[in-house]
mmCIF file of C-alpha atoms and ligand atoms in Angstrom:
data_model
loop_
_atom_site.group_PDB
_atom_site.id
_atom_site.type_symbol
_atom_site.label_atom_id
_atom_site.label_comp_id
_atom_site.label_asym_id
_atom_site.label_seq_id
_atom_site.Cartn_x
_atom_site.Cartn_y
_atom_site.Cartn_z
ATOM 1 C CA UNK A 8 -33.265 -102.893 -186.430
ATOM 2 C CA UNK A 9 -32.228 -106.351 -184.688
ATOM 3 C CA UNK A 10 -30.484 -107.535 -182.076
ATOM 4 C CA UNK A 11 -27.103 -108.818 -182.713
ATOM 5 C CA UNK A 12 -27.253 -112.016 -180.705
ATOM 6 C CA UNK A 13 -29.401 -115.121 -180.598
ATOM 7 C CA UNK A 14 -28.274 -114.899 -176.959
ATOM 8 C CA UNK A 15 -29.185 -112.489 -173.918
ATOM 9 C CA UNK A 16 -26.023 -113.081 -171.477
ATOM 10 C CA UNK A 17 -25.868 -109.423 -170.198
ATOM 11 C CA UNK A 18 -26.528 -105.482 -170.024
ATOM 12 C CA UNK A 19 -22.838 -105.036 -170.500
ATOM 13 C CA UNK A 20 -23.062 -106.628 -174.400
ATOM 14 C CA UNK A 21 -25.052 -104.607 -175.609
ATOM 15 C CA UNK A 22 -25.291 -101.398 -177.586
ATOM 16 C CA UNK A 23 -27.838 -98.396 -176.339
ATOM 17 C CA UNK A 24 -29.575 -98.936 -179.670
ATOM 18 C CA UNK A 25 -30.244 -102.503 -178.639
ATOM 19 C CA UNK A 26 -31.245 -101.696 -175.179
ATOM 20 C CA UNK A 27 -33.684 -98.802 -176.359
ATOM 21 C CA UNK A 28 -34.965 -101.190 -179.329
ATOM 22 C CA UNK A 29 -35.834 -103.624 -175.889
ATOM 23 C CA UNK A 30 -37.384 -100.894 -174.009
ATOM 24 C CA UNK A 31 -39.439 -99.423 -177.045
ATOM 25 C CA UNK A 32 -40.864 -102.907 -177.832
ATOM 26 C CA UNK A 33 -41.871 -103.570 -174.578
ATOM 27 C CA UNK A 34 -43.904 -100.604 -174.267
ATOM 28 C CA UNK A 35 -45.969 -102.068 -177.002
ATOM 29 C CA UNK A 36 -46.331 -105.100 -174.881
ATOM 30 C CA UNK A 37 -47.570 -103.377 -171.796
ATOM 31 C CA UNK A 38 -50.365 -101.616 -173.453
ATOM 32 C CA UNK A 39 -51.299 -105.995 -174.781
ATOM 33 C CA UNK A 40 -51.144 -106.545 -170.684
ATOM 34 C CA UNK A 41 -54.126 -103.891 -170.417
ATOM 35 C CA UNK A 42 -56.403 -105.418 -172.879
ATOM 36 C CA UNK A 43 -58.834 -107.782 -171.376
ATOM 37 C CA UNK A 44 -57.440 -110.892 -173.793
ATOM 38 C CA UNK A 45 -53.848 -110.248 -172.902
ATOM 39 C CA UNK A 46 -52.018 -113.020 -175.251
ATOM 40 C CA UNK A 47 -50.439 -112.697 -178.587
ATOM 41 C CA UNK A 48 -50.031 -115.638 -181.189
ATOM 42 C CA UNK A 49 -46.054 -114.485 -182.037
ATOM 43 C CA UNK A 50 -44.347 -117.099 -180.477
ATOM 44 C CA UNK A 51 -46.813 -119.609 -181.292
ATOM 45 C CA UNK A 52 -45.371 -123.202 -181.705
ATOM 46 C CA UNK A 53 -41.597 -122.334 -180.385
ATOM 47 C CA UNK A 54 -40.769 -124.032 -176.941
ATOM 48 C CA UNK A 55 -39.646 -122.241 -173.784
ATOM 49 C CA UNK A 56 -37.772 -124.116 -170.744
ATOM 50 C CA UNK A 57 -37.188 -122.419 -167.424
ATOM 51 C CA UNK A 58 -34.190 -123.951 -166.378
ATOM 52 C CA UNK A 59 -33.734 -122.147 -162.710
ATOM 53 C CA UNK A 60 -31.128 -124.053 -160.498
ATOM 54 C CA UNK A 61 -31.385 -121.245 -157.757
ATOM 55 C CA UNK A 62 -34.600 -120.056 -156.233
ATOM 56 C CA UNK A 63 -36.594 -117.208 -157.664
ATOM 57 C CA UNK A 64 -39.909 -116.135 -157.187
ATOM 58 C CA UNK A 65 -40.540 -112.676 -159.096
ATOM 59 C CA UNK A 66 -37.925 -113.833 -162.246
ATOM 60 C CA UNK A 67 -39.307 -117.331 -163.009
ATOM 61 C CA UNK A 68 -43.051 -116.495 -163.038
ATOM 62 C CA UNK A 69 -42.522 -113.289 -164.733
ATOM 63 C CA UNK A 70 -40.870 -115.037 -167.705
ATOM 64 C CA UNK A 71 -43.552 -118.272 -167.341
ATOM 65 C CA UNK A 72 -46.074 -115.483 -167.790
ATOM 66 C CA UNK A 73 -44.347 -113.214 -170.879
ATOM 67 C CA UNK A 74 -43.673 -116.956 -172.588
ATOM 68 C CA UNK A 75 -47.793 -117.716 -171.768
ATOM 69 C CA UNK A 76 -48.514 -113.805 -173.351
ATOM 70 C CA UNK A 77 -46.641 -114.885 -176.707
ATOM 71 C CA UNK A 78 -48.017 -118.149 -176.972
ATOM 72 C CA UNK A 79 -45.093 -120.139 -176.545
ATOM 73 C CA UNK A 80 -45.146 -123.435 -175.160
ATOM 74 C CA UNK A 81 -43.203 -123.524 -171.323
ATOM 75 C CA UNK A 82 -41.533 -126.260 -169.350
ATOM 76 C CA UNK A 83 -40.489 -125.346 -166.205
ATOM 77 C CA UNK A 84 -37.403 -127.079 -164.379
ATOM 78 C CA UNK A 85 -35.755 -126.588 -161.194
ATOM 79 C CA UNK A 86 -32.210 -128.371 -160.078
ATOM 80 C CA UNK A 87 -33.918 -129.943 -156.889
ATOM 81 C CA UNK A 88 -36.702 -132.539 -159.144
ATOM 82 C CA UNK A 89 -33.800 -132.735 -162.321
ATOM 83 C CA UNK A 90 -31.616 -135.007 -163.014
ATOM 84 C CA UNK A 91 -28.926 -132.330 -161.877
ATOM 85 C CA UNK A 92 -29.966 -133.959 -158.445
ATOM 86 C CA UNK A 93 -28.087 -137.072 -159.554
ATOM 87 C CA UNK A 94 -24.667 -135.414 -160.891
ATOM 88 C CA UNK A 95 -26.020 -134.370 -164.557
ATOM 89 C CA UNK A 96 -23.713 -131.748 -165.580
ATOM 90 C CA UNK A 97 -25.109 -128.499 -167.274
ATOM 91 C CA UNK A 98 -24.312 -129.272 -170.522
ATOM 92 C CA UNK A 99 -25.845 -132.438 -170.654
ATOM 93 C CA UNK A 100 -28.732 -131.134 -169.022
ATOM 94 C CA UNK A 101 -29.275 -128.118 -171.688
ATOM 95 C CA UNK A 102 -28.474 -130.861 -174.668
ATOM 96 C CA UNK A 103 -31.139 -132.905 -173.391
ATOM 97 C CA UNK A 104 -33.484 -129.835 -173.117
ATOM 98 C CA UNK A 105 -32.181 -128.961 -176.904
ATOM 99 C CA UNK A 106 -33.130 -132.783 -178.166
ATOM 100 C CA UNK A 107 -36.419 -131.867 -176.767
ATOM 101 C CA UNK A 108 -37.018 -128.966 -178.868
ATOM 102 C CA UNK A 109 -36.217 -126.116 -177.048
ATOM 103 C CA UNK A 110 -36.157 -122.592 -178.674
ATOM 104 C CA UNK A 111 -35.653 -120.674 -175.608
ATOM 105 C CA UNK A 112 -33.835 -121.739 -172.401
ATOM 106 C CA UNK A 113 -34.158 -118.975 -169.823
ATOM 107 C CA UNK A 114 -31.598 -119.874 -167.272
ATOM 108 C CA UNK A 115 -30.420 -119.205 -163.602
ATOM 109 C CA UNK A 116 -27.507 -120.126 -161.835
ATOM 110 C CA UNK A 117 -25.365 -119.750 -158.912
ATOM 111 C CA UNK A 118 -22.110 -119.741 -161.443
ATOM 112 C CA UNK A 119 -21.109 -116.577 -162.916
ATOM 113 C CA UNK A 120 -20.636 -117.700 -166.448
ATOM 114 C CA UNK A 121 -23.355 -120.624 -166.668
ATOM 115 C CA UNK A 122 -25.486 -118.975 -168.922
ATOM 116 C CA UNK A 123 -22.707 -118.009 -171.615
ATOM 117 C CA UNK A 124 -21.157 -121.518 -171.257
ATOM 118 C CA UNK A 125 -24.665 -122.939 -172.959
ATOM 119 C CA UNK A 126 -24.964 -120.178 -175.359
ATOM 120 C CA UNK A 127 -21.452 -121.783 -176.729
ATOM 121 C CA UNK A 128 -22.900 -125.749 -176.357
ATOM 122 C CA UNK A 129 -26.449 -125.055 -177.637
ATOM 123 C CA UNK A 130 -28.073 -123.635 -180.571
ATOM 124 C CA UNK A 131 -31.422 -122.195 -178.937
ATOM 125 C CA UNK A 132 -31.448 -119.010 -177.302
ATOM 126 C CA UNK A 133 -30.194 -118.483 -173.788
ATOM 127 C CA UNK A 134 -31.382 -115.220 -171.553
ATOM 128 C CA UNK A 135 -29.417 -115.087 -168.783
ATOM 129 C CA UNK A 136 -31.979 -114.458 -165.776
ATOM 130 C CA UNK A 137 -29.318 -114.164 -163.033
ATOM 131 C CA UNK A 138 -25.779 -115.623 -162.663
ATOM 132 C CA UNK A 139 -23.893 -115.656 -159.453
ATOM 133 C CA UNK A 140 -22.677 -111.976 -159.119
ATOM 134 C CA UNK A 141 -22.309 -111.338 -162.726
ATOM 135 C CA UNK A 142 -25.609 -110.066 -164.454
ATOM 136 C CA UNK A 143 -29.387 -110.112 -164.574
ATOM 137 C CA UNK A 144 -30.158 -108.069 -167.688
ATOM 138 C CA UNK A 145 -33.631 -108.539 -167.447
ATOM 139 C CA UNK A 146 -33.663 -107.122 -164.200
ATOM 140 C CA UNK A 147 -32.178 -103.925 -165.425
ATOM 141 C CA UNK A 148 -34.075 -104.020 -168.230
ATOM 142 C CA UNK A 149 -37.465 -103.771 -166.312
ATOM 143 C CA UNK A 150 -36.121 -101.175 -163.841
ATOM 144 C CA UNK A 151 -35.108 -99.029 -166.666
ATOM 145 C CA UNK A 152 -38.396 -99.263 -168.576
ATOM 146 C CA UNK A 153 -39.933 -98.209 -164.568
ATOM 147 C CA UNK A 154 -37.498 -95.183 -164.684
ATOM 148 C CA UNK A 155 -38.286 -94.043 -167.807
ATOM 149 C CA UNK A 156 -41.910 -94.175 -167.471
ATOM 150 C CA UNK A 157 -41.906 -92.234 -164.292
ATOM 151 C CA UNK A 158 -39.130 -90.283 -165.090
ATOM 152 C CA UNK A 159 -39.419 -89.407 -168.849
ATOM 153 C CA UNK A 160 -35.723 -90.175 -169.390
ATOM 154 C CA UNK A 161 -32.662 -91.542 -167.685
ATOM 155 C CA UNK A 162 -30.379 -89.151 -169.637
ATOM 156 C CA UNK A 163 -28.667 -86.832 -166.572
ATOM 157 C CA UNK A 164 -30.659 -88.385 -163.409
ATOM 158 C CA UNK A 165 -28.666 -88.998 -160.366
ATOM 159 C CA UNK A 166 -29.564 -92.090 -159.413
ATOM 160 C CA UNK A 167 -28.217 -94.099 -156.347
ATOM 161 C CA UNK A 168 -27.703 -97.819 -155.504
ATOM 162 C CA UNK A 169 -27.921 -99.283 -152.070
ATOM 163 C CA UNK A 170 -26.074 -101.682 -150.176
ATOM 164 C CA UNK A 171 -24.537 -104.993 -151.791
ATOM 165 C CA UNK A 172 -22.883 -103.776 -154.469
ATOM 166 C CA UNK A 173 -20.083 -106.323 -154.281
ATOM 167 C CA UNK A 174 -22.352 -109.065 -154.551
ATOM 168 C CA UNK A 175 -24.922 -108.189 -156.966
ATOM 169 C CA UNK A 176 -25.814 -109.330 -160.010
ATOM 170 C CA UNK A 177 -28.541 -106.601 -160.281
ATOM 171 C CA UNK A 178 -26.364 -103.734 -159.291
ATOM 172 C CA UNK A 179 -23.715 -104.732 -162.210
ATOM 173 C CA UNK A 180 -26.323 -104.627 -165.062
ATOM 174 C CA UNK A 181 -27.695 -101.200 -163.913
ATOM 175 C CA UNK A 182 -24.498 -99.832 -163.417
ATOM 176 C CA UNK A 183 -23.541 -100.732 -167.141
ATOM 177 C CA UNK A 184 -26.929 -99.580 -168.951
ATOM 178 C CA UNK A 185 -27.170 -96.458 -166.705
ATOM 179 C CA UNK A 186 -23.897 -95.517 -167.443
ATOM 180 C CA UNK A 187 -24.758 -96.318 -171.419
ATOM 181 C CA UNK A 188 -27.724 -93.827 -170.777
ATOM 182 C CA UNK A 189 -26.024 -91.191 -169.294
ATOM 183 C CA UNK A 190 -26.974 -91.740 -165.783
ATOM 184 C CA UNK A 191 -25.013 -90.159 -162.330
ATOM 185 C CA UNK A 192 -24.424 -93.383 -160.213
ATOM 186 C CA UNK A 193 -23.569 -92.781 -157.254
ATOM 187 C CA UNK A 194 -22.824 -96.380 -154.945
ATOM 188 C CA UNK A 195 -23.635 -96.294 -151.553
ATOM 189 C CA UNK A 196 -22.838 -98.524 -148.418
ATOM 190 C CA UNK A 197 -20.169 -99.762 -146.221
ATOM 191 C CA UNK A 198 -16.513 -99.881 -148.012
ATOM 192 C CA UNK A 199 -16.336 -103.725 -147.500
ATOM 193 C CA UNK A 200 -19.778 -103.835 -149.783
ATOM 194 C CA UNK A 201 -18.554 -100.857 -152.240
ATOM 195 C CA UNK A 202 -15.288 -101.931 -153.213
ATOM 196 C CA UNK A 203 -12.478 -99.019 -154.636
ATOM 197 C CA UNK A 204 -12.514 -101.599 -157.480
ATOM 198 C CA UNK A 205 -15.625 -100.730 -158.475
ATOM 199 C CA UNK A 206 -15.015 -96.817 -159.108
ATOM 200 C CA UNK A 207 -13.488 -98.157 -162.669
ATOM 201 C CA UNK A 208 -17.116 -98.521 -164.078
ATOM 202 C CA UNK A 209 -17.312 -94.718 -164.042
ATOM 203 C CA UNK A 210 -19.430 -94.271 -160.611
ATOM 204 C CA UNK A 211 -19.393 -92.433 -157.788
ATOM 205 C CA UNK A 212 -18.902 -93.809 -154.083
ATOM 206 C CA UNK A 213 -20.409 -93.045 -150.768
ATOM 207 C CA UNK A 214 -20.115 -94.378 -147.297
ATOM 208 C CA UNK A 215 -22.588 -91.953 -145.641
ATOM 209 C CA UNK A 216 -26.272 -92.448 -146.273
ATOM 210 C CA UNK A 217 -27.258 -88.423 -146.226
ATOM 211 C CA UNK A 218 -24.206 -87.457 -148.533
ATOM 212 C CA UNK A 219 -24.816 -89.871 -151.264
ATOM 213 C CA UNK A 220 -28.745 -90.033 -151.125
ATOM 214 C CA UNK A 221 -28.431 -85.706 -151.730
ATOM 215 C CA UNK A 222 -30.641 -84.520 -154.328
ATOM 216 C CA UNK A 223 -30.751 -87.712 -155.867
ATOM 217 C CA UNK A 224 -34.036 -88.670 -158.555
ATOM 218 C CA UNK A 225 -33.989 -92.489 -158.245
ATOM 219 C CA UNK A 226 -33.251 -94.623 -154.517
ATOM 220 C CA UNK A 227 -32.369 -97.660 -155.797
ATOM 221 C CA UNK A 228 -32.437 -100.489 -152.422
ATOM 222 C CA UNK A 229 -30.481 -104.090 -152.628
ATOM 223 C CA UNK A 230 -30.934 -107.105 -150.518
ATOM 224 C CA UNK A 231 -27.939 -108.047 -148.077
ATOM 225 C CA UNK A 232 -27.171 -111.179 -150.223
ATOM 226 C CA UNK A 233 -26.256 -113.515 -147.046
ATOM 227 C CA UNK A 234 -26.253 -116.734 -149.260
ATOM 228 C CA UNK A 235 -23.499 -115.187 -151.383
ATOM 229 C CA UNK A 236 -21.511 -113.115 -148.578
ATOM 230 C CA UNK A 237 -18.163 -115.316 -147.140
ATOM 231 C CA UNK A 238 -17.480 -113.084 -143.885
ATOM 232 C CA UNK A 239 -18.937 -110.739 -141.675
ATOM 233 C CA UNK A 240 -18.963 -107.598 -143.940
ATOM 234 C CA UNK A 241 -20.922 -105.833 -140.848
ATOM 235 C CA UNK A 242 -21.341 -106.304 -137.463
ATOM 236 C CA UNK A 243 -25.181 -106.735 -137.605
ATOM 237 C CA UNK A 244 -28.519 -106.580 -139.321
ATOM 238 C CA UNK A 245 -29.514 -103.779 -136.748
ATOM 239 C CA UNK A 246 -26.057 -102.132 -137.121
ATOM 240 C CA UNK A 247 -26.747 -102.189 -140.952
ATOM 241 C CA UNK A 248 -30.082 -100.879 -140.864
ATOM 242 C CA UNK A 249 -28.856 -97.862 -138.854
ATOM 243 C CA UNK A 250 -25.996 -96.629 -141.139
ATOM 244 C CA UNK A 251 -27.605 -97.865 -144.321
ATOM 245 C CA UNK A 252 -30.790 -98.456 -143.981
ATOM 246 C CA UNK A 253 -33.408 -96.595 -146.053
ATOM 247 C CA UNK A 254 -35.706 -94.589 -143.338
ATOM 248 C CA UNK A 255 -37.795 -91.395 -144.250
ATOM 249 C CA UNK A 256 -35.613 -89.416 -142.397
ATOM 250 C CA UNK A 257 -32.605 -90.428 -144.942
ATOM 251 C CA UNK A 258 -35.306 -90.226 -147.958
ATOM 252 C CA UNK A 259 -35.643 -86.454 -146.958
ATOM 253 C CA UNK A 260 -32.379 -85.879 -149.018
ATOM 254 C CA UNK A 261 -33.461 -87.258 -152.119
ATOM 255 C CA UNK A 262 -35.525 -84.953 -154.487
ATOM 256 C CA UNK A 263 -38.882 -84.358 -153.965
ATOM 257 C CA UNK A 264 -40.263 -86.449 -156.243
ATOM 258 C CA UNK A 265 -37.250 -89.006 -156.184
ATOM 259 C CA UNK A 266 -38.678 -92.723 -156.872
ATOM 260 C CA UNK A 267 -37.112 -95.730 -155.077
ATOM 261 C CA UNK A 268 -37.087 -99.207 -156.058
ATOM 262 C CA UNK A 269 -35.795 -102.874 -154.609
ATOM 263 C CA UNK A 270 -35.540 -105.735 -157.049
ATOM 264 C CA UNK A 271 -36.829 -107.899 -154.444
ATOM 265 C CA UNK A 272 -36.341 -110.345 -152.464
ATOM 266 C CA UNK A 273 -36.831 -107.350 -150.270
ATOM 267 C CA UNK A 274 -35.694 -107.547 -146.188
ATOM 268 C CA UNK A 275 -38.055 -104.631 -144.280
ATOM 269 C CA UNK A 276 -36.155 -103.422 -141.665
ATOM 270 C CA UNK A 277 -32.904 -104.359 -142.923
ATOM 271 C CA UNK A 278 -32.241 -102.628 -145.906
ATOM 272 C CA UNK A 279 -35.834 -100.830 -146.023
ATOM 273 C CA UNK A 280 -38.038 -99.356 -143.588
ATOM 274 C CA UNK A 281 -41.979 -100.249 -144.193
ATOM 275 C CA UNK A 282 -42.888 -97.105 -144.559
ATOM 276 C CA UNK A 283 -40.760 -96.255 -147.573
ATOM 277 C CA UNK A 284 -41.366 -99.696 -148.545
ATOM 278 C CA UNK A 285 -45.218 -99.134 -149.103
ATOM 279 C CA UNK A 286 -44.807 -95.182 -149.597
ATOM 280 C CA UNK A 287 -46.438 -93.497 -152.320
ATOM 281 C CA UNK A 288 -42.527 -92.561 -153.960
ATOM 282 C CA UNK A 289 -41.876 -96.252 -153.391
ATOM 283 C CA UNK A 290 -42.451 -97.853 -157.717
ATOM 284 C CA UNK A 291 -41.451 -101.497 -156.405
ATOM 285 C CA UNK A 292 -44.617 -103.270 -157.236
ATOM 286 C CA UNK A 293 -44.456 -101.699 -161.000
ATOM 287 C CA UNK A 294 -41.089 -102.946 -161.397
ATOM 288 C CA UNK A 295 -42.753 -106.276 -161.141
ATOM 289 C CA UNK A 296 -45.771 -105.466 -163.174
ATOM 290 C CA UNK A 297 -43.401 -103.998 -165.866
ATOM 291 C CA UNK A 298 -40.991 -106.910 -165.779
ATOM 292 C CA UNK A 299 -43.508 -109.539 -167.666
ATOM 293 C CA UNK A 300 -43.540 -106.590 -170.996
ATOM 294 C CA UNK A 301 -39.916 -106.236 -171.054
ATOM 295 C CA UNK A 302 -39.308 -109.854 -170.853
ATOM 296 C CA UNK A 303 -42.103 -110.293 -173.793
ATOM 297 C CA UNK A 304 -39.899 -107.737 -175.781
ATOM 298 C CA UNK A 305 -36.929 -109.547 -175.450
ATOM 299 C CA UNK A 306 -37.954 -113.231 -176.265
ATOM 300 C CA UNK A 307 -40.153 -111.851 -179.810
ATOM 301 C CA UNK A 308 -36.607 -109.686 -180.544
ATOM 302 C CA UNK A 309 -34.548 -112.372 -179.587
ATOM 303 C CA UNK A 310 -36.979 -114.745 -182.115
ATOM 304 C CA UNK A 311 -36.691 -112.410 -184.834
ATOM 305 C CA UNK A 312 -32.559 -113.037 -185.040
ATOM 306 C CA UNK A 313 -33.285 -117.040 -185.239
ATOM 307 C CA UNK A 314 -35.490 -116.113 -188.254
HETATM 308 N N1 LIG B 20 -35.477 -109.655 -158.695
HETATM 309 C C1 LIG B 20 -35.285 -110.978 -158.629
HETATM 310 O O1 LIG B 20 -34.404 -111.539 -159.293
HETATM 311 O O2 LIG B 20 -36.149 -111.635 -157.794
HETATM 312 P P1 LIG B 20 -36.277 -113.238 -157.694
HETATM 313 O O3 LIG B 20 -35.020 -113.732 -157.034
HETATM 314 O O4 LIG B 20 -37.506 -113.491 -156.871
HETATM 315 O O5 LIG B 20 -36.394 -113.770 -159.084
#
């Protein structure tokens, strides 16, 4: 089997057979990251370029590293030392990139859309690593490959999202592959963060911490996104941490051996206590861990269609 586009634009593209195909290739990948030589020659002589025009700290290294694991050759460039600095447009910029011999162009962007506008101009492969409040696949990806290897399966798990629904990219492409999976999603927060809108993607919604987080198998924390947020959705960070905040206290309702996870950037004592934070439920630092397979699997699938 192949995937069915040179491009990775989002979760809600693709088919469950595509997504598993992802997952089940990038188990292969994480037992590579054990060995002590943890590189691969299949991507030798094919070009990579990072072209992040927001910041990003766990995204852009992980894919700098999965692009180093399969050989590839990597430029990295960032908006603030481009020639975007000087009024470049995006186009341009990616055509230039193309000229230069790009394969890959793993991109980020403040714009919802940017990534699928250079799919259309260019003929190397774009992977959309977070626009605006659309999608970061990837992101999904990795936290899906995390649930399933603590959880077995994703198939009939209730599994809860936290906070920022409205403006997170992260939140959309979870809520379309769990829902593909056959996940319970239950959206929690404050109504001017959880929309009514959003109840048309098949989830559940819940304004009280205790009620939603009930017998849940998978806590899953976002960041207050401040930079994307035009009003005062809630009185205060302190306010917010009391209703929605995730303390052990409000844990406590979740299953016993519920997991919880934050895609990071991650605000302790805002939208996460410390102690749940560093807890022994708490799989954060394996999302990250598990991030650089996934994104392996999905540049040597992605390869295979430009074959
Ligand atoms: N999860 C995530 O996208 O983190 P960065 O912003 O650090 O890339």
């Amino acid at each position: 089997m192949k995937l069915s586009s040179k491009d990775l634009l989002g979760i809600k593209e693709l088919e469950k057979d595509e997504i598993t195909l992802i997952l089940d290739t990038a188990s292969g990948f994480k037992d590579v990251l054990k060995r002590d030589i943890k590189k691969v020659p299949a991507l030798r002589g094919k070009t990579a370029v990072n072209l992040f025009f927001e910041p990003s700290t766990r995204t852009r290294t992980s894919f700098e590293l999965a692009e180093k694991r399969l050989s590839l050759d990597v430029l990295n460039l960032a908006a603030t030392t481009s020639s975007v600095a000087k009024g470049e447009s995006l186009i341009d910029t990616s055509l230039n990139v193309q000229a230069l011999g790009a394969d890959f162009m793993v991109v980020r962007h403040s714009s919802s859309g940017a990534p699928h506008l250079l799919s259309r101009n260019v003929t190397a492969s774009i992977i959309n690593a977070g626009d605006g409040i659309n999608e970061h696949p990837t992101q999904a990806l990795l936290d899906a490959f995390t649930i399933q290897e603590r959880m077995g399966t994703i198939e009939g798990l209730k599994i809860a999202i936290v906070g920022d629904i409205v403006h997170s990219r992260v939140a959309k492409s979870n809520i379309y592959l769990l829902k593909k999976f056959g996940a319970e999603v239950r959206l929690i927060g404050p109504p001017t963060l959880v929309p009514e809108e959003i109840l048309s993607l098949g989830v559940k919604r819940y304004h009280d911490m205790e009620l939603g987080l009930d017998t849940v198998d998978v806590v899953m924390m976002l960041r207050i996104q401040k930079e994307r947020q035009t009003g005062g959705y809630f009185p205060s960070t302190l306010e917010y941490f009391r209703f929605w905040g995730l303390t052990s206290e409000r844990f406590a309702s979740a299953k016993k051996n519920a997991i919880v996870m934050h895609p990071g950037p991650m605000n302790r004592g805002i939208e996460i206590a410390s102690e749940i934070a560093d807890g022994s439920q708490s799989v954060i630092l394996d999302q990250v861990t598990n991030g650089i397979a996934v994104r392996m699997a999905v540049m040597f699938l992605l390869a295979g269609i430009r074959e």
